[in-house]
Short mmCIF file of C-alpha atoms in Angstrom, two decimals:
data_model
loop_
_atom_site.label_atom_id
_atom_site.label_comp_id
_atom_site.label_asym_id
_atom_site.label_seq_id
_atom_site.Cartn_x
_atom_site.Cartn_y
_atom_site.Cartn_z
CA MET B 15 12.16 -6.95 42.74
CA ALA B 16 12.71 -10.41 41.37
CA LYS B 17 13.15 -10.67 37.66
CA HIS B 18 10.88 -13.29 35.80
CA ARG B 19 12.60 -14.68 32.73
CA LYS B 20 11.52 -17.46 30.48
CA SER B 21 14.24 -19.86 29.35
CA THR B 22 15.52 -19.28 25.72
CA PRO B 23 15.16 -22.21 23.75
CA THR B 24 17.99 -23.43 21.47
CA LEU B 25 17.72 -24.42 17.68
CA ALA B 26 18.54 -28.02 18.93
CA SER B 27 15.61 -28.04 21.18
CA LEU B 28 12.98 -27.00 18.77
CA SER B 29 10.31 -29.47 17.88
CA LYS B 30 9.54 -30.30 14.22
CA ARG B 31 6.64 -27.99 14.20
CA GLN B 32 8.66 -25.26 15.69
CA TRP B 33 11.42 -25.81 13.00
CA THR B 34 8.85 -25.47 10.24
CA ARG B 35 7.71 -22.09 11.62
CA PHE B 36 11.14 -20.93 12.21
CA VAL B 37 12.17 -21.72 8.53
CA SER B 38 9.12 -20.02 7.20
CA VAL B 39 9.70 -16.82 9.05
CA VAL B 40 13.34 -16.81 7.78
CA GLY B 41 12.09 -17.40 4.23
CA ALA B 42 9.56 -14.56 4.54
CA VAL B 43 12.22 -12.18 5.71
CA GLY B 44 14.39 -13.17 2.95
CA LEU B 45 11.86 -12.46 0.32
CA LEU B 46 11.20 -9.04 1.77
CA ALA B 47 14.83 -8.23 1.73
CA GLY B 48 15.23 -9.38 -1.76
CA ALA B 49 12.24 -7.26 -2.85
CA GLY B 50 13.97 -4.24 -1.39
CA VAL B 51 17.01 -5.08 -3.42
CA VAL B 52 15.39 -5.60 -6.72
CA SER B 53 13.05 -2.51 -6.47
CA HIS B 54 15.82 0.04 -6.77
CA SER B 55 13.68 2.12 -9.34
CA PHE B 56 12.37 4.85 -6.96
CA TYR B 57 11.39 8.43 -7.32
CA GLN B 58 10.92 11.21 -4.91
CA ASP B 59 7.39 12.51 -4.70
CA SER B 60 7.97 16.34 -4.73
CA THR B 61 4.33 17.22 -4.30
CA SER B 62 4.16 15.45 -0.87
CA SER B 63 5.34 17.17 2.51
CA HIS B 64 7.50 14.13 3.19
CA ALA B 65 9.89 12.04 1.20
CA SER B 66 8.23 8.80 -0.21
CA THR B 67 9.56 6.05 -2.39
CA THR B 68 7.52 3.78 -4.60
CA SER B 69 8.35 1.19 -7.33
CA PHE B 70 8.20 2.73 -10.96
CA SER B 71 5.62 0.01 -11.76
CA ALA B 72 2.06 1.04 -10.80
CA THR B 73 1.96 -1.90 -8.51
CA ALA B 74 4.84 -4.14 -7.51
CA ALA B 75 4.81 -7.62 -8.77
CA SER B 76 4.51 -9.18 -5.37
CA LYS B 77 1.45 -7.21 -4.74
CA GLU B 78 -0.15 -8.15 -7.94
CA VAL B 79 0.31 -11.87 -7.39
CA SER B 80 -1.74 -11.55 -4.14
CA ARG B 81 -4.51 -9.76 -6.09
CA SER B 82 -5.39 -12.41 -8.54
CA GLY B 83 -7.46 -11.32 -11.41
CA GLN B 84 -6.75 -7.61 -10.95
CA ARG B 85 -4.33 -5.34 -12.78
CA GLY B 86 -0.87 -7.19 -12.59
CA ALA B 87 0.43 -10.80 -12.78
CA VAL B 88 -2.20 -13.40 -12.01
CA ASP B 89 -1.81 -16.83 -10.36
CA GLY B 90 0.36 -19.08 -12.45
CA THR B 91 2.64 -16.15 -13.50
CA SER B 92 6.38 -17.15 -14.03
CA TYR B 93 9.43 -14.94 -13.48
CA VAL B 94 12.37 -15.58 -15.71
CA THR B 95 15.55 -13.54 -15.59
CA VAL B 96 17.12 -12.31 -18.79
CA LYS B 97 20.62 -10.93 -18.89
CA ILE B 98 21.72 -8.88 -21.85
CA ASN B 99 25.40 -7.92 -21.83
CA GLY B 100 25.52 -8.44 -18.07
CA LYS B 101 22.38 -6.30 -17.25
CA SER B 102 19.53 -8.26 -15.65
CA ARG B 103 15.73 -7.89 -16.40
CA THR B 104 12.81 -9.85 -15.17
CA VAL B 105 10.14 -10.96 -17.81
CA LEU B 106 6.78 -12.17 -16.50
CA GLY B 107 4.37 -14.42 -18.38
CA THR B 108 1.97 -17.26 -17.92
CA LYS B 109 2.65 -19.46 -20.72
CA PHE B 110 6.37 -19.92 -20.85
CA THR B 111 7.41 -23.01 -22.62
CA ASP B 112 11.02 -22.27 -23.91
CA VAL B 113 13.61 -19.48 -24.21
CA LYS B 114 11.95 -18.04 -27.32
CA SER B 115 8.60 -17.77 -25.45
CA VAL B 116 10.31 -15.67 -22.78
CA LEU B 117 12.08 -13.41 -25.16
CA ASP B 118 8.69 -12.82 -27.05
CA ALA B 119 6.88 -12.05 -23.92
CA GLY B 120 9.52 -9.48 -23.11
CA ASP B 121 9.60 -7.93 -26.52
CA ILE B 122 13.37 -8.70 -26.79
CA VAL B 123 14.39 -8.82 -30.35
CA LEU B 124 17.57 -10.73 -31.23
CA GLU B 125 20.26 -9.37 -33.56
CA PRO B 126 21.74 -11.73 -36.10
CA GLU B 127 25.04 -11.61 -34.21
CA ASP B 128 23.62 -12.24 -30.87
CA THR B 129 24.69 -15.24 -28.78
CA VAL B 130 21.91 -16.88 -26.74
CA SER B 131 22.39 -19.32 -23.90
CA PRO B 132 20.66 -21.72 -23.45
CA SER B 133 19.29 -22.30 -26.97
CA LEU B 134 15.99 -20.84 -28.12
CA ASN B 135 14.14 -24.22 -27.94
CA THR B 136 15.44 -25.04 -24.29
CA LYS B 137 12.51 -25.51 -21.75
CA VAL B 138 12.50 -22.83 -19.06
CA THR B 139 11.65 -22.69 -15.19
CA GLU B 140 11.80 -19.74 -12.83
CA SER B 141 15.45 -20.83 -11.96
CA THR B 142 16.51 -20.30 -15.71
CA VAL B 143 18.76 -17.42 -16.39
CA ILE B 144 18.76 -16.45 -20.07
CA THR B 145 22.11 -14.82 -21.16
CA ILE B 146 22.30 -12.72 -24.36
CA GLU B 147 25.61 -11.39 -25.43
CA ARG B 148 25.51 -8.65 -28.28
CA ALA B 149 28.74 -8.01 -29.89
CA GLY B 150 29.91 -4.40 -30.25
CA ALA B 151 27.14 -3.13 -28.00
CA THR B 152 27.41 -1.34 -24.72
CA LEU B 153 24.80 -0.33 -22.00
CA GLU B 154 24.39 3.31 -21.77
CA THR B 155 22.16 5.31 -19.42
CA THR B 156 20.61 8.62 -20.37
CA ASP B 157 18.17 11.16 -18.61
CA SER B 158 15.44 12.99 -20.33
CA ASP B 159 12.90 15.50 -19.09
CA ILE B 160 9.39 14.75 -18.34
CA THR B 161 7.51 18.01 -19.00
CA PHE B 162 5.46 19.35 -16.13
CA ASN B 163 1.74 20.36 -16.61
CA VAL B 164 -0.06 23.50 -15.79
CA VAL B 165 -3.20 22.92 -13.63
CA LYS B 166 -5.69 25.62 -13.05
CA LYS B 167 -7.93 25.37 -10.06
CA GLU B 168 -10.88 27.53 -8.94
CA THR B 169 -11.00 29.28 -5.58
CA ASP B 170 -13.51 31.96 -4.24
CA ALA B 171 -10.67 33.13 -2.01
CA LEU B 172 -9.55 35.39 -4.94
CA PRO B 173 -11.63 37.92 -6.91
CA LYS B 174 -13.19 36.76 -10.13
CA GLY B 175 -10.94 37.29 -13.06
CA THR B 176 -7.65 37.21 -11.14
CA GLU B 177 -5.02 34.49 -10.94
CA LYS B 178 -2.20 33.50 -8.58
CA VAL B 179 0.61 30.92 -8.89
CA GLN B 180 0.18 28.57 -5.86
CA GLN B 181 3.05 26.13 -7.01
CA GLU B 182 5.79 26.52 -9.52
CA GLY B 183 6.20 23.71 -12.03
CA LYS B 184 9.20 21.55 -12.38
CA ASN B 185 10.33 19.03 -15.02
CA GLY B 186 10.64 15.35 -13.90
CA VAL B 187 13.47 12.95 -14.97
CA MET B 188 13.11 9.84 -17.16
CA GLU B 189 16.13 7.50 -16.89
CA ALA B 190 16.61 5.06 -19.72
CA THR B 191 19.17 2.28 -20.17
CA ASN B 192 19.86 1.62 -23.84
CA LEU B 193 21.72 -1.07 -25.55
CA VAL B 194 23.82 0.79 -28.12
CA THR B 195 25.76 -0.60 -31.07
CA ARG B 196 28.29 1.51 -32.81
CA ALA B 197 30.32 1.22 -35.99
CA GLY B 198 32.99 3.58 -36.98
CA GLY B 199 32.03 5.88 -34.20
CA LYS B 200 28.50 6.05 -35.33
CA ILE B 201 25.39 4.62 -33.73
CA VAL B 202 23.97 1.77 -35.74
CA SER B 203 21.28 0.75 -33.38
CA SER B 204 19.87 1.81 -30.00
CA THR B 205 17.36 -0.41 -28.19
CA THR B 206 15.73 0.62 -24.89
CA PHE B 207 16.50 -1.95 -22.45
CA ALA B 208 14.63 -0.39 -19.41
CA SER B 209 13.42 3.11 -18.30
CA TYR B 210 11.69 4.43 -15.18
CA VAL B 211 10.63 7.66 -13.79
CA LYS B 212 13.53 8.75 -11.89
CA THR B 213 11.89 11.92 -10.53
CA ALA B 214 8.21 12.64 -11.18
CA PRO B 215 7.43 16.19 -12.50
CA THR B 216 5.81 18.80 -10.35
CA ASP B 217 2.59 20.51 -11.70
CA LYS B 218 2.50 24.31 -11.93
CA ILE B 219 -0.75 25.15 -10.06
CA ILE B 220 -2.57 28.35 -10.79
CA LEU B 221 -5.35 29.45 -8.59
CA VAL B 222 -8.20 31.07 -10.63
CA GLY B 223 -10.43 33.49 -8.76
CA THR B 224 -14.23 33.04 -8.63
CA GLY B 225 -15.00 35.48 -5.65
CA SER B 226 -17.47 38.30 -6.31
CA THR B 227 -15.27 41.36 -5.36
CA ALA B 228 -11.76 42.06 -4.16
CA SER B 229 -13.09 43.60 -0.94
CA SER B 230 -15.30 40.61 -0.03
CA SER B 231 -12.29 38.42 -0.43
CA SER B 232 -10.10 40.55 1.83
CA SER B 233 -12.77 40.84 4.51
CA SER B 234 -12.78 37.06 4.84
CA SER B 235 -11.48 35.74 7.88
CA SER B 236 -7.97 33.96 7.79
CA SER B 237 -9.64 30.84 8.73
CA SER B 238 -12.20 31.08 5.99
CA SER B 239 -9.35 32.00 3.40
CA SER B 240 -7.37 28.92 4.56
CA SER B 241 -10.37 26.75 4.31
CA SER B 242 -11.15 27.94 0.72
CA SER B 243 -7.67 27.55 -0.38
CA SER B 244 -7.41 24.06 1.01
CA SER B 245 -10.61 23.21 -0.86
CA ALA B 246 -9.05 24.58 -4.16
CA ALA B 247 -5.89 22.54 -3.52
CA SER B 248 -7.79 19.32 -3.03
CA SER B 249 -9.77 19.94 -6.39
CA LEU B 250 -8.34 18.23 -9.44
CA GLY B 251 -8.83 21.26 -11.47
CA THR B 252 -8.13 21.70 -15.29
CA THR B 253 -4.94 20.38 -16.80
CA VAL B 254 -3.50 22.08 -19.88
CA PRO B 255 -1.98 19.29 -22.24
CA ALA B 256 1.77 19.53 -22.51
CA SER B 257 2.36 17.31 -25.61
CA GLU B 258 0.62 16.13 -28.77
CA MET B 259 0.09 12.77 -27.00
CA GLN B 260 -1.63 14.44 -24.13
CA THR B 261 -3.80 16.57 -26.52
CA TRP B 262 -5.02 13.47 -28.21
CA ALA B 263 -5.79 11.81 -24.75
CA HIS B 264 -7.60 14.94 -23.57
CA ASP B 265 -9.79 15.04 -26.73
CA TYR B 266 -10.37 11.25 -26.50
CA LEU B 267 -11.75 11.59 -22.97
CA ILE B 268 -13.95 14.60 -23.60
CA ALA B 269 -15.35 13.06 -26.83
CA ASN B 270 -16.34 9.99 -24.83
CA GLY B 271 -18.21 11.74 -22.05
CA TYR B 272 -15.38 12.22 -19.61
CA THR B 273 -14.46 15.46 -17.73
CA GLU B 274 -11.59 17.73 -17.29
CA ALA B 275 -11.13 16.34 -13.94
CA ASP B 276 -10.77 12.87 -15.41
CA PHE B 277 -8.11 14.12 -17.73
CA THR B 278 -6.29 15.72 -14.83
CA ALA B 279 -6.36 12.37 -12.90
CA ALA B 280 -5.09 10.49 -16.02
CA VAL B 281 -2.19 12.88 -16.55
CA TYR B 282 -1.13 12.73 -12.95
CA ILE B 283 -1.10 8.95 -12.89
CA ILE B 284 0.71 8.57 -16.17
CA ASN B 285 3.28 11.24 -15.42
CA HIS B 286 4.32 9.34 -12.25
CA GLU B 287 4.01 5.84 -13.90
CA SER B 288 5.98 6.21 -17.20
CA GLY B 289 6.46 9.94 -17.96
CA TRP B 290 4.16 9.29 -21.10
CA ARG B 291 6.89 7.22 -22.68
CA VAL B 292 5.32 4.43 -24.83
CA ASP B 293 8.10 1.85 -24.41
CA ALA B 294 8.70 2.60 -20.63
CA THR B 295 9.98 -0.93 -19.27
CA ASN B 296 10.58 -1.78 -15.59
CA ALA B 297 13.48 -3.93 -15.53
CA SER B 298 12.65 -5.52 -12.20
CA SER B 299 8.92 -6.30 -12.90
CA GLY B 300 8.37 -6.25 -16.58
CA ALA B 301 5.67 -3.63 -16.38
CA TYR B 302 5.34 -1.69 -19.70
CA GLY B 303 4.06 1.34 -21.56
CA LEU B 304 2.12 4.48 -20.47
CA PRO B 305 -0.14 2.71 -17.90
CA GLN B 306 2.76 0.31 -16.84
CA ALA B 307 0.45 -2.80 -17.49
CA LEU B 308 1.90 -5.89 -15.88
CA PRO B 309 2.49 -7.77 -18.09
CA GLY B 310 2.51 -5.39 -21.09
CA SER B 311 0.82 -8.09 -23.37
CA LYS B 312 -2.51 -7.33 -21.33
CA MET B 313 -2.99 -4.39 -23.47
CA ALA B 314 -3.58 -6.66 -26.49
CA SER B 315 -7.13 -6.75 -25.49
CA ALA B 316 -7.15 -2.88 -26.73
CA GLY B 317 -5.27 -3.64 -30.07
CA ALA B 318 -2.54 -5.66 -31.54
CA ASP B 319 -0.28 -2.57 -31.73
CA TRP B 320 -0.22 -2.24 -27.98
CA ALA B 321 3.65 -2.31 -27.78
CA THR B 322 4.05 0.84 -29.95
CA ASN B 323 0.81 2.83 -30.18
CA TYR B 324 0.13 5.32 -27.14
CA GLN B 325 -3.51 5.50 -28.31
CA THR B 326 -4.13 1.86 -27.79
CA GLN B 327 -2.28 2.00 -24.45
CA PHE B 328 -4.28 4.95 -23.29
CA LYS B 329 -7.55 3.33 -24.17
CA TRP B 330 -6.56 0.19 -22.20
CA PHE B 331 -5.51 2.50 -19.29
CA VAL B 332 -9.04 4.15 -19.19
CA SER B 333 -10.68 0.84 -19.44
CA TYR B 334 -8.62 -0.77 -16.65
CA CYS B 335 -9.31 2.26 -14.37
CA ASN B 336 -13.10 1.87 -14.96
CA GLN B 337 -13.12 -1.88 -14.34
CA ARG B 338 -10.73 -1.88 -11.28
CA TYR B 339 -11.66 1.39 -9.59
CA GLY B 340 -14.92 2.45 -11.15
CA SER B 341 -13.39 5.60 -12.84
CA VAL B 342 -10.24 7.32 -13.69
CA GLN B 343 -10.64 9.59 -10.67
CA GLY B 344 -11.26 6.52 -8.57
CA ALA B 345 -7.89 5.18 -9.78
CA TYR B 346 -6.39 8.60 -8.93
CA SER B 347 -7.74 8.46 -5.40
CA TYR B 348 -6.25 5.14 -4.79
CA TRP B 349 -2.84 6.29 -6.24
CA GLN B 350 -2.71 9.21 -3.85
CA THR B 351 -3.04 6.84 -0.85
CA HIS B 352 -0.99 3.85 -2.08
CA HIS B 353 1.38 5.39 -4.61
CA SER B 354 0.32 2.71 -7.03
CA TYR B 355 -2.90 1.61 -8.72
#
């Protein structure tokens, strides 16, 4: 059978319009490749049956630019790189004028002995790279635990009054990069440069029986039992607070008309976004705080102490979920599908 082949055009034979299209495609591929290099902060979702990776930030910066007016960066956002003792971080903002404005937006506080290049009053563009050298300081990486939660879910597949562990819990891992200054072998100061959820915690799930009798449960068909267990697994259930911070968040929600399911949804999202670390900072996108607001200064609408107060950050998180997804559970449902919100 004869083969029909089209002639292959050479670069030299391309028209001006074809050249333009070719360059655009190459540029797009380059951007995607670059995004893959920058977003190295990933975690393995241990609750999924397959391995999945997602940026530590609730939503990647590139997504947020395309969703103008939603959670993350809006049109007009600038991205400026800051290097501290050789470690790079991206700072996002919409009103950058000079070097100082970038440092302010990134909550980067200078020490008296720091050397900054270019100078603080130098105008900046997205091509500007701000370099800070801190004498006597080193960048050190540490890991800390993210405590897992206990979630109780009702099921009529078990007799009333009985419980069964469906899934064992496992602590997650939070990785932090700190700029540490020592004097005489002692730590003088330690500033968190970046931190992300290295491994998300796995909830301990306990099934709580609501069935009438043990006999009725055991006489059920295997298909019925499987369906009931599946239903229980899909339910959000009731989450036991694992810290003082979570206890406050739980009481705040309940006092304002929310449900136990709303709290369970909130805990799940924040466990995966920031591990409940108030100063969690994504070095590649600039997302900040418990909800990984992008940029963090968005949380100023909930209070002037947004950078340090977990209560202010949580209130902003709830407000954002309501505005963007209609409810906290709505944000949870979106997160389950997209691994971001």
